[in-house]
Structures are given as structure tokens and as C-alpha cells.
mmCIF file of C-alpha atoms in Angstrom:
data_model
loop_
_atom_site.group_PDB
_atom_site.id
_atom_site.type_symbol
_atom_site.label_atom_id
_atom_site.label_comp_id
_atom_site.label_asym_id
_atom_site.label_seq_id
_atom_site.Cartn_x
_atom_site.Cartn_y
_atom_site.Cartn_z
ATOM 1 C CA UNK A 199 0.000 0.000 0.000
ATOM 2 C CA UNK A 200 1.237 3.255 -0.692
ATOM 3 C CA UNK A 201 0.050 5.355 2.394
ATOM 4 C CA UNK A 202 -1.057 3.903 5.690
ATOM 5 C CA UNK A 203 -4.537 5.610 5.651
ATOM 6 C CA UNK A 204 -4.484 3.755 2.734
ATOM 7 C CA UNK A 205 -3.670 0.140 4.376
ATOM 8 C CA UNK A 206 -5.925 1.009 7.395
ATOM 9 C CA UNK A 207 -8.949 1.922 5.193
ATOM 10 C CA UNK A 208 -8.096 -1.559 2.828
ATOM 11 C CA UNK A 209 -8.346 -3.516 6.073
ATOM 12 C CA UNK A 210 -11.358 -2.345 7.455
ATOM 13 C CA UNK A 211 -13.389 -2.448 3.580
ATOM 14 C CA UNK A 212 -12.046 -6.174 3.182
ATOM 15 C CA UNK A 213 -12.879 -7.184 6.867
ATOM 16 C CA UNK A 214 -16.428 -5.344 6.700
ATOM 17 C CA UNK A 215 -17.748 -7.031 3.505
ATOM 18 C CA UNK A 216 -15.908 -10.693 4.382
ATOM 19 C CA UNK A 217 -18.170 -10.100 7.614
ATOM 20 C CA UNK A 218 -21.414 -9.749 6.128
ATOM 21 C CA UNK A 219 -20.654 -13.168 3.827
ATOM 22 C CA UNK A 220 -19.164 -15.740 6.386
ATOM 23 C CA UNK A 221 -21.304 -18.123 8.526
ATOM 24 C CA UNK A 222 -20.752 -17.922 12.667
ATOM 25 C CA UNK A 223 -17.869 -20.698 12.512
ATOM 26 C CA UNK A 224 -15.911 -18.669 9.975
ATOM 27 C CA UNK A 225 -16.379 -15.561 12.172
ATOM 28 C CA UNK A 226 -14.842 -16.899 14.929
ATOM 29 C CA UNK A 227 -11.914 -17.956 12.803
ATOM 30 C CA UNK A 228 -11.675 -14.707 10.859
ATOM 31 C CA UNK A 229 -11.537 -12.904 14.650
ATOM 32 C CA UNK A 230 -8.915 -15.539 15.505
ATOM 33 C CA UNK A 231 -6.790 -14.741 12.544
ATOM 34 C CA UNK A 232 -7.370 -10.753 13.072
ATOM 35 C CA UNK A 233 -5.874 -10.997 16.503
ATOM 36 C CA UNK A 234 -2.584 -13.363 15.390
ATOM 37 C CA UNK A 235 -2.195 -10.785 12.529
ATOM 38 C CA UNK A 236 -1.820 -8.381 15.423
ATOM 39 C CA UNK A 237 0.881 -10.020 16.860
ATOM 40 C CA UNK A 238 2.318 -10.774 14.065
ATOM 41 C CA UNK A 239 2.991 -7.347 12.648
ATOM 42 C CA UNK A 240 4.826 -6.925 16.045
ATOM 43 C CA UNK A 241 6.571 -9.539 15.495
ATOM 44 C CA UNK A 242 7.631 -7.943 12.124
ATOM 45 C CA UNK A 243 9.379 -5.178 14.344
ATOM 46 C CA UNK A 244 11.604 -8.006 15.882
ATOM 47 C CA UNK A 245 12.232 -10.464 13.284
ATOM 48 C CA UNK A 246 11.603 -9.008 9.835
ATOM 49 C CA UNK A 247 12.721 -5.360 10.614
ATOM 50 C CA UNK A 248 15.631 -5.385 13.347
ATOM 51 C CA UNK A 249 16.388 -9.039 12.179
ATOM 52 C CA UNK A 250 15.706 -10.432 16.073
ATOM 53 C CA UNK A 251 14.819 -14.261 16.486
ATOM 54 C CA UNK A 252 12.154 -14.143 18.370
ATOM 55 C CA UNK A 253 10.763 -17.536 19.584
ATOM 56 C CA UNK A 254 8.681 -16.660 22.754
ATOM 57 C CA UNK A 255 6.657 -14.309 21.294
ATOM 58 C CA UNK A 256 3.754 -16.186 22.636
ATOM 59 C CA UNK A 257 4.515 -15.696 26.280
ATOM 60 C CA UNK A 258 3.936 -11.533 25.553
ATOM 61 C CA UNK A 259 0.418 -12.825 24.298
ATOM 62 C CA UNK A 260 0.248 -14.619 27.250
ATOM 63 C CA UNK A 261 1.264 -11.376 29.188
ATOM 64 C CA UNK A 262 -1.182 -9.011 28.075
ATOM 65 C CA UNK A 263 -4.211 -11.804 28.059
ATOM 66 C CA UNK A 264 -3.300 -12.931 31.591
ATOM 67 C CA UNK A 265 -2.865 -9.101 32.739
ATOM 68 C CA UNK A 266 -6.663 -8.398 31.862
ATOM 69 C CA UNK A 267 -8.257 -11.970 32.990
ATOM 70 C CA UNK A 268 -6.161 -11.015 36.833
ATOM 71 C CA UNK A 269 -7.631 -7.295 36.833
ATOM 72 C CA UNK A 270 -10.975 -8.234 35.343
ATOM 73 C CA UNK A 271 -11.740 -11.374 37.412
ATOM 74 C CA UNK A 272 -9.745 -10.586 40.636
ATOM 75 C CA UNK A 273 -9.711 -6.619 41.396
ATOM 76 C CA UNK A 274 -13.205 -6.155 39.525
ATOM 77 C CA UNK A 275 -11.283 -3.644 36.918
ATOM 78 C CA UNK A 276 -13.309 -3.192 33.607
ATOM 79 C CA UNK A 277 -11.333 -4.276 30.508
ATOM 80 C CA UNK A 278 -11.379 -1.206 29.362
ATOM 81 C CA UNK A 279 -9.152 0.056 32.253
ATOM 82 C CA UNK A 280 -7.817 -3.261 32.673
ATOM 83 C CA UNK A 281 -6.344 -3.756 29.185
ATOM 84 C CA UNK A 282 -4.288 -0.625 29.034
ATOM 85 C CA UNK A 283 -2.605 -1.666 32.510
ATOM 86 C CA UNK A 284 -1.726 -5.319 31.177
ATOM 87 C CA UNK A 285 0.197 -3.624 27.737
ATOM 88 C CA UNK A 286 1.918 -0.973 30.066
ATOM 89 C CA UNK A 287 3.377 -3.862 32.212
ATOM 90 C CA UNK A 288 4.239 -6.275 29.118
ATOM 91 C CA UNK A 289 5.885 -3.225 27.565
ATOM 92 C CA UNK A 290 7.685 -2.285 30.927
ATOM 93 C CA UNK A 291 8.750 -6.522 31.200
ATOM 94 C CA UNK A 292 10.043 -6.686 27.692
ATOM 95 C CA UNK A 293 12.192 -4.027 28.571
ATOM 96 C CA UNK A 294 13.722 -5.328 31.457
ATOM 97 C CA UNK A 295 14.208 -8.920 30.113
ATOM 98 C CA UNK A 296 15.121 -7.123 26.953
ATOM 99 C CA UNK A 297 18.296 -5.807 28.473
ATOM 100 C CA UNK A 298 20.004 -8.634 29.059
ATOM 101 C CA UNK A 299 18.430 -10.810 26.430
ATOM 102 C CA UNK A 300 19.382 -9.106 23.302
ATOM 103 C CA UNK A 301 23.477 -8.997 24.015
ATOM 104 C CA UNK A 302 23.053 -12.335 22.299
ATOM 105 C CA UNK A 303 22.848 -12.899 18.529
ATOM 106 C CA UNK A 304 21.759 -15.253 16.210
ATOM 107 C CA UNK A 305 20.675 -19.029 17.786
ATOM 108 C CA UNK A 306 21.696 -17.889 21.238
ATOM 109 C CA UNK A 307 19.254 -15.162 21.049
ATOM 110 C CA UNK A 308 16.263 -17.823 19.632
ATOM 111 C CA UNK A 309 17.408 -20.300 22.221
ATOM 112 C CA UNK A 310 17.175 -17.484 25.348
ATOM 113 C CA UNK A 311 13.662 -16.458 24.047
ATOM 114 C CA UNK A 312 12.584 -20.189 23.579
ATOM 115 C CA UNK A 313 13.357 -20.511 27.406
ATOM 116 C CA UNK A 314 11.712 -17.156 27.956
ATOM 117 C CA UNK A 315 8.331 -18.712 26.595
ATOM 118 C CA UNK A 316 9.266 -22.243 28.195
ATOM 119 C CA UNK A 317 9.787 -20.104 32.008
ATOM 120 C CA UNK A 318 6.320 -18.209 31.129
ATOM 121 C CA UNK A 319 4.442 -21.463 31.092
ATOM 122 C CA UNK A 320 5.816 -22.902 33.934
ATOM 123 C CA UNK A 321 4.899 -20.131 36.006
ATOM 124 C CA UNK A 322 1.496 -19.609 34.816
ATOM 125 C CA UNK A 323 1.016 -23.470 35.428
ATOM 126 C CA UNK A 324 2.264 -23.631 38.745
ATOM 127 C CA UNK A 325 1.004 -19.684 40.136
ATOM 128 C CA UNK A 326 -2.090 -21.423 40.919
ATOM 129 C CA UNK A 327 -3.110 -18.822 43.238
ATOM 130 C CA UNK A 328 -2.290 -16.015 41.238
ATOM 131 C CA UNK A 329 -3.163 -17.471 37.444
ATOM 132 C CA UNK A 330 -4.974 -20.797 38.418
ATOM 133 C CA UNK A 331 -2.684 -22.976 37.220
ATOM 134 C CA UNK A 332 -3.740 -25.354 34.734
ATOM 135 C CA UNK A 333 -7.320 -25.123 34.860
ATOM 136 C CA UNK A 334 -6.762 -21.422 33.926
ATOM 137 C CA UNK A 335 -9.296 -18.140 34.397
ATOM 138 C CA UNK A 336 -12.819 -18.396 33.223
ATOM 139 C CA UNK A 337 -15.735 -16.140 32.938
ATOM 140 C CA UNK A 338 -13.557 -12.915 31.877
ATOM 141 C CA UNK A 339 -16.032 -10.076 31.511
ATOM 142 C CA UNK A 340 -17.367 -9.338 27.590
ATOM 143 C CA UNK A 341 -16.444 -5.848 26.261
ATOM 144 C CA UNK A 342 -18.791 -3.208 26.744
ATOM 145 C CA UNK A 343 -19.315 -0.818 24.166
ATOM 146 C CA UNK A 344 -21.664 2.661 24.744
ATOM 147 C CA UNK A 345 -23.097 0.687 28.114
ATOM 148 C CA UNK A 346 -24.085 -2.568 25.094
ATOM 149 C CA UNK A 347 -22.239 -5.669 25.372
ATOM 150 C CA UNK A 348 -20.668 -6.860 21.930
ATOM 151 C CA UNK A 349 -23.220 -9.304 21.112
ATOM 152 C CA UNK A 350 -21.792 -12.284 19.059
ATOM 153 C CA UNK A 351 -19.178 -13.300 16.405
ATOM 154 C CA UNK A 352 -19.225 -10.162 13.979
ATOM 155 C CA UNK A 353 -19.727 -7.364 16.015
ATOM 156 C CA UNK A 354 -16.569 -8.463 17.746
ATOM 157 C CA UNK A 355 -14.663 -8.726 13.887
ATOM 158 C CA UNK A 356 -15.196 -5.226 13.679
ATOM 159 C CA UNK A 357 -14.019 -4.502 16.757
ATOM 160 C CA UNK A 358 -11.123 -6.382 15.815
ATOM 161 C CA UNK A 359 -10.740 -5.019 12.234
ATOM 162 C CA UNK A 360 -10.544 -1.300 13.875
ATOM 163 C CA UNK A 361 -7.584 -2.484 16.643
ATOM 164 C CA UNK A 362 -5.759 -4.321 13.556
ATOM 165 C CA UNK A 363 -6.143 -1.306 10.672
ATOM 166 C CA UNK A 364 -4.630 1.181 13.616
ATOM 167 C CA UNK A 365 -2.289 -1.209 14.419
ATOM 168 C CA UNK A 366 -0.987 -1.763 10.527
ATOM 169 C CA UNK A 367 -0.956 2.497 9.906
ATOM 170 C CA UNK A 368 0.735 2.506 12.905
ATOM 171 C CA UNK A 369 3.731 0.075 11.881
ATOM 172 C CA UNK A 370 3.694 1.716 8.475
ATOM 173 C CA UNK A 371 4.397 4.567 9.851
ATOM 174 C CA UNK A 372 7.000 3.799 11.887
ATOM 175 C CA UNK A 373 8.663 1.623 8.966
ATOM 176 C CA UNK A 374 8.581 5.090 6.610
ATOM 177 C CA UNK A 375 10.048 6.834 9.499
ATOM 178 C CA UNK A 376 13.975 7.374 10.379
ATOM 179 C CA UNK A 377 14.015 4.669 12.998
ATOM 180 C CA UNK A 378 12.365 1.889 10.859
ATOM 181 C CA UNK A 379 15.092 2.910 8.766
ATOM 182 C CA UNK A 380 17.674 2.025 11.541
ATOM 183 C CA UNK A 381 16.221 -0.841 12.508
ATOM 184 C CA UNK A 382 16.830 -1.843 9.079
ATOM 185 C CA UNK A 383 20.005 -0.737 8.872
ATOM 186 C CA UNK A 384 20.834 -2.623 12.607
ATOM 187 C CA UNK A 385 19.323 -6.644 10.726
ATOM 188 C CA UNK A 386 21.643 -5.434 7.477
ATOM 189 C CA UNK A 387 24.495 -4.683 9.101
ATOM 190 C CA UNK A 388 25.142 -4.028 13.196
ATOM 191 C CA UNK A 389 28.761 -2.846 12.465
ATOM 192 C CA UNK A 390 27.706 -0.837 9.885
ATOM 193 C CA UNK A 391 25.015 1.356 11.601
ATOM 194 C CA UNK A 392 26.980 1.662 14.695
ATOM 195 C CA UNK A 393 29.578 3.083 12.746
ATOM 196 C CA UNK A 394 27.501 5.980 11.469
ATOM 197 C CA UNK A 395 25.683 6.846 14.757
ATOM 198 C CA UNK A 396 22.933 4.380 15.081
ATOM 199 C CA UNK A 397 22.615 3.302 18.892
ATOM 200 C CA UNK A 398 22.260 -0.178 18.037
ATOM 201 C CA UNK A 399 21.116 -0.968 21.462
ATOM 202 C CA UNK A 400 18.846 1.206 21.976
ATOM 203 C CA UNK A 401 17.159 0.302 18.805
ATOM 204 C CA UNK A 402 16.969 -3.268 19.014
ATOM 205 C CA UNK A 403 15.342 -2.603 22.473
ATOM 206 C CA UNK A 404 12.808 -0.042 21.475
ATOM 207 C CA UNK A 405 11.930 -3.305 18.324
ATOM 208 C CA UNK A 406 11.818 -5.985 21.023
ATOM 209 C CA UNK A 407 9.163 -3.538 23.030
ATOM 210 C CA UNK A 408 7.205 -2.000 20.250
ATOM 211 C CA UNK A 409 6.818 -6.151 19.114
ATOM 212 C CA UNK A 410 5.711 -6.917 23.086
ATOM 213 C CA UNK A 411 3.378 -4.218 23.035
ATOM 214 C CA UNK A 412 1.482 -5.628 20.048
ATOM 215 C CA UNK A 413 1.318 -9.023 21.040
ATOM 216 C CA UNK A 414 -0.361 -7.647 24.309
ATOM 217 C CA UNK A 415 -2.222 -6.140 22.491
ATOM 218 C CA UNK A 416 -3.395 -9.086 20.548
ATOM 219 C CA UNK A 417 -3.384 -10.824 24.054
ATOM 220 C CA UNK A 418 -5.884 -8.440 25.399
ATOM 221 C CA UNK A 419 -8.457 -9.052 22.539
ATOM 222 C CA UNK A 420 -8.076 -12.877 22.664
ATOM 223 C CA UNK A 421 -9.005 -12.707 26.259
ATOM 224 C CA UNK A 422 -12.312 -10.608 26.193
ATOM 225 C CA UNK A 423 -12.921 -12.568 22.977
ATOM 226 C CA UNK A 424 -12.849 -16.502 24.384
ATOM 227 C CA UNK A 425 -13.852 -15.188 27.563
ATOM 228 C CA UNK A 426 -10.743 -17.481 28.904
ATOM 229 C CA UNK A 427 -7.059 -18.309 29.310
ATOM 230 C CA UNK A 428 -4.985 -20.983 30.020
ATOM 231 C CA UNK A 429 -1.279 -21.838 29.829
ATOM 232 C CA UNK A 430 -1.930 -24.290 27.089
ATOM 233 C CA UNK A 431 -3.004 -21.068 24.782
ATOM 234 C CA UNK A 432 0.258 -19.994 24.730
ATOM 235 C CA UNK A 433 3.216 -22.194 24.292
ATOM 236 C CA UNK A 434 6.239 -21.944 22.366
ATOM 237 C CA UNK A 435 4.355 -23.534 19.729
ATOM 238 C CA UNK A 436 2.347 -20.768 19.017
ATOM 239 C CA UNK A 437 5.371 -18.711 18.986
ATOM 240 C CA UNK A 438 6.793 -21.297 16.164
ATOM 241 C CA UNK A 439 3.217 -20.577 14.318
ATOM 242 C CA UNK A 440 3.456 -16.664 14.737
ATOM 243 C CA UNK A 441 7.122 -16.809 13.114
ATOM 244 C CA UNK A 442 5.395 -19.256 10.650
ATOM 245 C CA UNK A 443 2.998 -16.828 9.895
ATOM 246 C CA UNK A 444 5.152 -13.989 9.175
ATOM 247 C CA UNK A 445 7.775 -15.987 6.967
ATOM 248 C CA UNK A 446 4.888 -17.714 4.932
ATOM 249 C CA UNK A 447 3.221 -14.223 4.230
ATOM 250 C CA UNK A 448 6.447 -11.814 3.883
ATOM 251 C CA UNK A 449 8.793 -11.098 6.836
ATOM 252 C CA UNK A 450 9.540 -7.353 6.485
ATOM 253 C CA UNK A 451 5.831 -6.824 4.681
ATOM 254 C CA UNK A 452 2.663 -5.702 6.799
ATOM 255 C CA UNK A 453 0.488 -7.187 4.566
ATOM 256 C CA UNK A 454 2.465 -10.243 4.651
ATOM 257 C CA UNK A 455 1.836 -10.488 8.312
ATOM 258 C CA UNK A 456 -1.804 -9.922 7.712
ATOM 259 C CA UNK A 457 -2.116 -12.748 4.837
ATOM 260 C CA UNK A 458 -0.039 -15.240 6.651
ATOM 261 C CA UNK A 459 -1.899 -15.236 9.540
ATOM 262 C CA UNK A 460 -5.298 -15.189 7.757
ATOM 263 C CA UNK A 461 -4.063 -18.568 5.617
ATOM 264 C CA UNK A 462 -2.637 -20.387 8.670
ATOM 265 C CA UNK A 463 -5.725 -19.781 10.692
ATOM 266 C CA UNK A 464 -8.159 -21.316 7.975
ATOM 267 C CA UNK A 465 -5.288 -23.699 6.580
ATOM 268 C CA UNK A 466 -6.105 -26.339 9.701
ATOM 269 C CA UNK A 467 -9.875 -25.855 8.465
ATOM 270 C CA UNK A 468 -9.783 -26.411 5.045
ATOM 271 C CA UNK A 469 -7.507 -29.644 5.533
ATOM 272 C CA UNK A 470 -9.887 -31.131 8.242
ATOM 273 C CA UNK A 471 -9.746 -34.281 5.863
ATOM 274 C CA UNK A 472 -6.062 -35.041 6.169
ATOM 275 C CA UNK A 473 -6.567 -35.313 9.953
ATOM 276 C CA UNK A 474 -2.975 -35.474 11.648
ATOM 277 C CA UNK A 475 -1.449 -35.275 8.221
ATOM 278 C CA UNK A 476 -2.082 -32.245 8.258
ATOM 279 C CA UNK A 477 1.355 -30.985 10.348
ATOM 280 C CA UNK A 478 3.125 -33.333 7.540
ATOM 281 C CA UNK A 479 1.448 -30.660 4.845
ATOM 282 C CA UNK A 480 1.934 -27.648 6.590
ATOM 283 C CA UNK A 481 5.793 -28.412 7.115
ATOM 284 C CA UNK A 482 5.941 -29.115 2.897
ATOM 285 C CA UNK A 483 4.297 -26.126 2.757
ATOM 286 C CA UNK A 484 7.016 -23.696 5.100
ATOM 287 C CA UNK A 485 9.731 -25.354 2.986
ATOM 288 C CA UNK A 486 8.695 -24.657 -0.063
ATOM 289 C CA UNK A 487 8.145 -21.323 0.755
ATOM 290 C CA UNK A 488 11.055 -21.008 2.509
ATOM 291 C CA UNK A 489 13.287 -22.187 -0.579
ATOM 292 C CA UNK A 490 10.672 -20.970 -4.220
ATOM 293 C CA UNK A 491 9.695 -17.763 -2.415
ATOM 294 C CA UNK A 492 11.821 -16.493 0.619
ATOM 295 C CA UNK A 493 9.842 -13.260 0.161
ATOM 296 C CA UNK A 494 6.549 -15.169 1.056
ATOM 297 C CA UNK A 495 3.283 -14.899 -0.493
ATOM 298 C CA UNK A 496 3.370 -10.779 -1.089
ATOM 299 C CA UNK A 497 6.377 -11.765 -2.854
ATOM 300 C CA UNK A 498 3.855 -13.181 -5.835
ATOM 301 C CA UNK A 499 2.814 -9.778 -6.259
ATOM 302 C CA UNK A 500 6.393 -7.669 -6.900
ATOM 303 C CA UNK A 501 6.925 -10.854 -9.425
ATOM 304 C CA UNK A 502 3.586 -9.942 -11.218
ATOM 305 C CA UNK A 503 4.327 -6.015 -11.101
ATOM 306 C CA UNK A 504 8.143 -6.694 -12.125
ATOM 307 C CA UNK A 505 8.338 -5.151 -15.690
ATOM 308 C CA UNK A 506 9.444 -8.216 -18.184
ATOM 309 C CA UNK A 507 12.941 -8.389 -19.167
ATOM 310 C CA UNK A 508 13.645 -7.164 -22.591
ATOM 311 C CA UNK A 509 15.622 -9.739 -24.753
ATOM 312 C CA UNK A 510 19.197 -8.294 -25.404
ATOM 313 C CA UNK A 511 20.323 -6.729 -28.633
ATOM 314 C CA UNK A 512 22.296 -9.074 -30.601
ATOM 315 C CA UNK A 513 25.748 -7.746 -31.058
ATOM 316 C CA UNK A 514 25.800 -6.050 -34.596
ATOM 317 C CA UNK A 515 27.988 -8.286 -36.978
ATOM 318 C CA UNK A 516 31.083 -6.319 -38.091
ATOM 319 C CA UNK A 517 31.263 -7.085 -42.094
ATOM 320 C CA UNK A 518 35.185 -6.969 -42.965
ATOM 321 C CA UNK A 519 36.032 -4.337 -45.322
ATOM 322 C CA UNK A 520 36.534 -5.239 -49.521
ATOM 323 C CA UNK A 521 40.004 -5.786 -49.606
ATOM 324 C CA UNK A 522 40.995 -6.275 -46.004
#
């Protein structure tokens, strides 16, 4: 897209008529994929922007979901109030962890944040006083909206499609902007930018936060949207699935982020009949991506608008002169 208002008001057109045309099950999915596509595009300001291997992504979802069911269920807070409060903190966490964490590169950094996800379940299974331990926290309060609760399936998508076209101008923004352009610089080349005045730390910080603070986001509106959390919802396998999402759509590519996580919602869905073959597919699938198109599915479309190659001039034939 060439302007966020541009992206934003795409989003919201697409997500408005797909909501009038899909039955209830396919709601729920489409709000399921609107919320990963959240997280996601944070995860783009990790992984596809300041080139940070991110696997415990999930356990910032986990943050922000866990923040409002504690406030909502415990203290009585409204999730309006509450959800604020539960990004704030993630944000605040991220940094601190953040610190430390990112003085390592490459598989030690993926390894660190794998046991950063790992460590997040293990408390939120074993707090039981605090989180409930396995069994989780039920009965979350529903979202209020003008003193109306959000009635069903669709009403919620729209709520959703707002959060997520704000969300995408936002990161577009920022991507335009002279610090997407270090970021960049820091995942082409750390030396590099550091040598001409980039504070690398401080920018592969402020990428690891901005990326928290959208997957608490997305935590927040999973919450109020099943109505409850458990530890099981957030794994490191659904960290593996959010990097799945962003590499099978585009890494670097908003709309990537927003297509991959749309296509590996449904993709369990629409392969129902292959039952437990379906893992075997969707691994085929990663690697072909991964090696015919390591720019993803938006990477169809620069191929389509790529001007066709002109065939070369042959090389004019030099005819020796008459006597020569």
C-alpha cells in the first residue's frame, strides 16, 4: 500500500464485507486470525525489521491476556481500564528482560527467548493462586461498548478489524520513518550502523518492546474474545506458528503479516480431511516457501508487477572491409 490511511482503510473495507458473507464458525476464525495478525505485525518489528529471532513471542500474548483476565476477574477492573494496565506492564517486562536478552545474537538469542516462553508457562502453570494454574481463568467479563455488550461473532470482527487497521498504519508509519530505517540498517548490518551513529542498542530494544506491546495487544483481545485463558493457549508452539505466519506471508511486509496469519488460521480448516497429516502438509508447505519464495506470499505480487525483461540486442555483426 502506498500510504497507511491507505492500508488502514483496505483492512477495514475487506474485513467489513468478508463479515457480512461468512457463517458464525468462519467468524470466529476470521476474529482468531485478526488478533494473530496483530501479533504478528509486532513480530515484524523483531524479526523481519531489526532481524531479532524471536521464539517466545507467545509468552507476551500470554502477558497481556493474563494481565486483563487477573484485573478483570480478581480486582473487579473493567477491561477497558484493565487492558491498558496489562500492555503498560508487558511493555515495561520486555524491557527489562530485553536488556540482558538481546546482548546475544543469532541461535543464542532464539534459544534465550525459547526458554523465555518455556519459564512463562511454567509459572502460569504452577502460580495457581495467582493465574490458576492449569485449569486457567474463566468467565472474563465481555467488552462493553456505549453501556451494550458486543453481542456475538461479527460485532466483535469489527471490533477487531478497527484495533488491527490502527495497528498496521501505525507500523507503516514507523517503517517510513527514520528509525524503521535504523532498525533496518541494525538486521543489514550491526557494524555498519553503529559506525555511522545508530545506537544499536537502543534500537533493538525499542523493536523488542514496540513487538511486546502488540502481542499484548493481541493478548488483550483474545481474552475478552474466548472469555478465557490458560497456559496451554500460549506455548512456544504458538510462537513457532506466529514466526510461521510472518515468513509464509512476507517477513519485512505488513500485509504479509496480515495474509499469513489469515491462511494459517483457515489452513487447519480447510484440511480437516487429512486429519494429523495435516502438520506433515503444513511443514511441505514452510519449505517450499522457505526455498521458491523467501519473500513469502506478497512476494507473488512484486513478481507480477516486475516489468518483463527485454531480450538483449544481438551484437551487430562487423562485415570486414573489400580488400581487407
Amino acid at each position: 500500500m502506498r500510504t497507511p490511511l491507505a492500508l488502514a482503510a483496505a483492512i477495514l473495507a475487506v474485513g467489513a464485507l468478508l463479515s457480512f458473507v461468512l457463517p458464525e464458525y468462519h467468524l470466529r476464525l476470521m476474529n482468531l486470525s485478526v488478533i494473530s495478525a496483530i501479533a504478528v505485525i509486532g513480530l515484524n518489528f523483531a524479526f523481519g525489521y531489526a532481524g531479532l529471532i524471536s521464539l517466545g513471542h507467545a509468552a507476551f500474548v500470554g502477558m497481556g491476556a493474563y494481565g486483563v483476565a487477573i484485573l478483570t476477574t480478581r480486582y473487579g477492573w473493567s477491561p477497558w481500564l484493565a487492558m491498558p494496565m496489562a500492555i503498560a506492564a508487558t511493555a515495561v517486562l520486555a524491557a527489562v528482560i530485553g536488556f540482558p536478552l538481546l546482548r546475544l545474537k543469532g541461535h543464542y538469542l532464539a534459544l534465550a527467548t525459547l526458554g523465555l516462553n518455556v519459564s512463562f508457562y511454567i509459572v502460569a502453570s504452577n502460580w495457581i493462586s495467582l493465574t490458576g494454574g492449569t485449569n486457567g481463568i474463566a468467565r472474563i467479563p465481555e467488552l462493553h461498548i456505549a453501556g451494550q455488550a458486543l453481542p456475538g461473532e461479527r460485532q466483535f470482527l469489527w471490533l477487531g478489524l478497527v484495533v488491527l487497521a490502527v495497528a498496521a498504519m501505525v507500523a507503516s508509519i514507523l517503517h517510513a520513518s527514520r528509525y524503521g530505517r535504523a532498525m533496518i540498517a541494525v538486521r543489514d548490518d550491526e557494524t555498519a550502523a553503529r559506525m555511522t551513529g545508530v545506537d544499536t542498542t537502543v534500537v533493538k530494544i525499542s523493536a523488542f518492546v514496540l513487538s511486546a506491546i502488540y502481542a499484548a495487544i493481541a493478548g488483550c483481545l483474545f481474552a475478552c474474545h474466548t472469555r478465557f485463558v490458560a497456559p496451554e493457549d500460549f506455548t512456544y508452539a504458538h510462537s513457532i506458528t506466529y514466526l510461521a505466519m510472518l515468513i509464509v506471508g512476507g517477513e519485512s511486509s505488513i500485509v504479509g503479516a496480515i495474509f499469513g496469519s489469515v491462511l494459517l488460521t483457515f489452513l487447519p480448516e480447510w484440511l480437516r480431511f487429512l486429519g494429523s497429516a495435516y502438520l506433515v502438509f503444513f511443514g511441505v508447505l514452510v519449505l517450499a516457501i522457505l526455498v521458491f519464495l523467501p519473500t513469502g506470499i506478497v512476494g507473488l505480487g512484486r513478481l507480477a508487477r516486475r516489468p518483463p525483461r527485454r531480450p538483449a540486442a544481438p551484437a551487430p555483426v562487423r562485415v570486414p572491409e573489400v580488400g581487407s
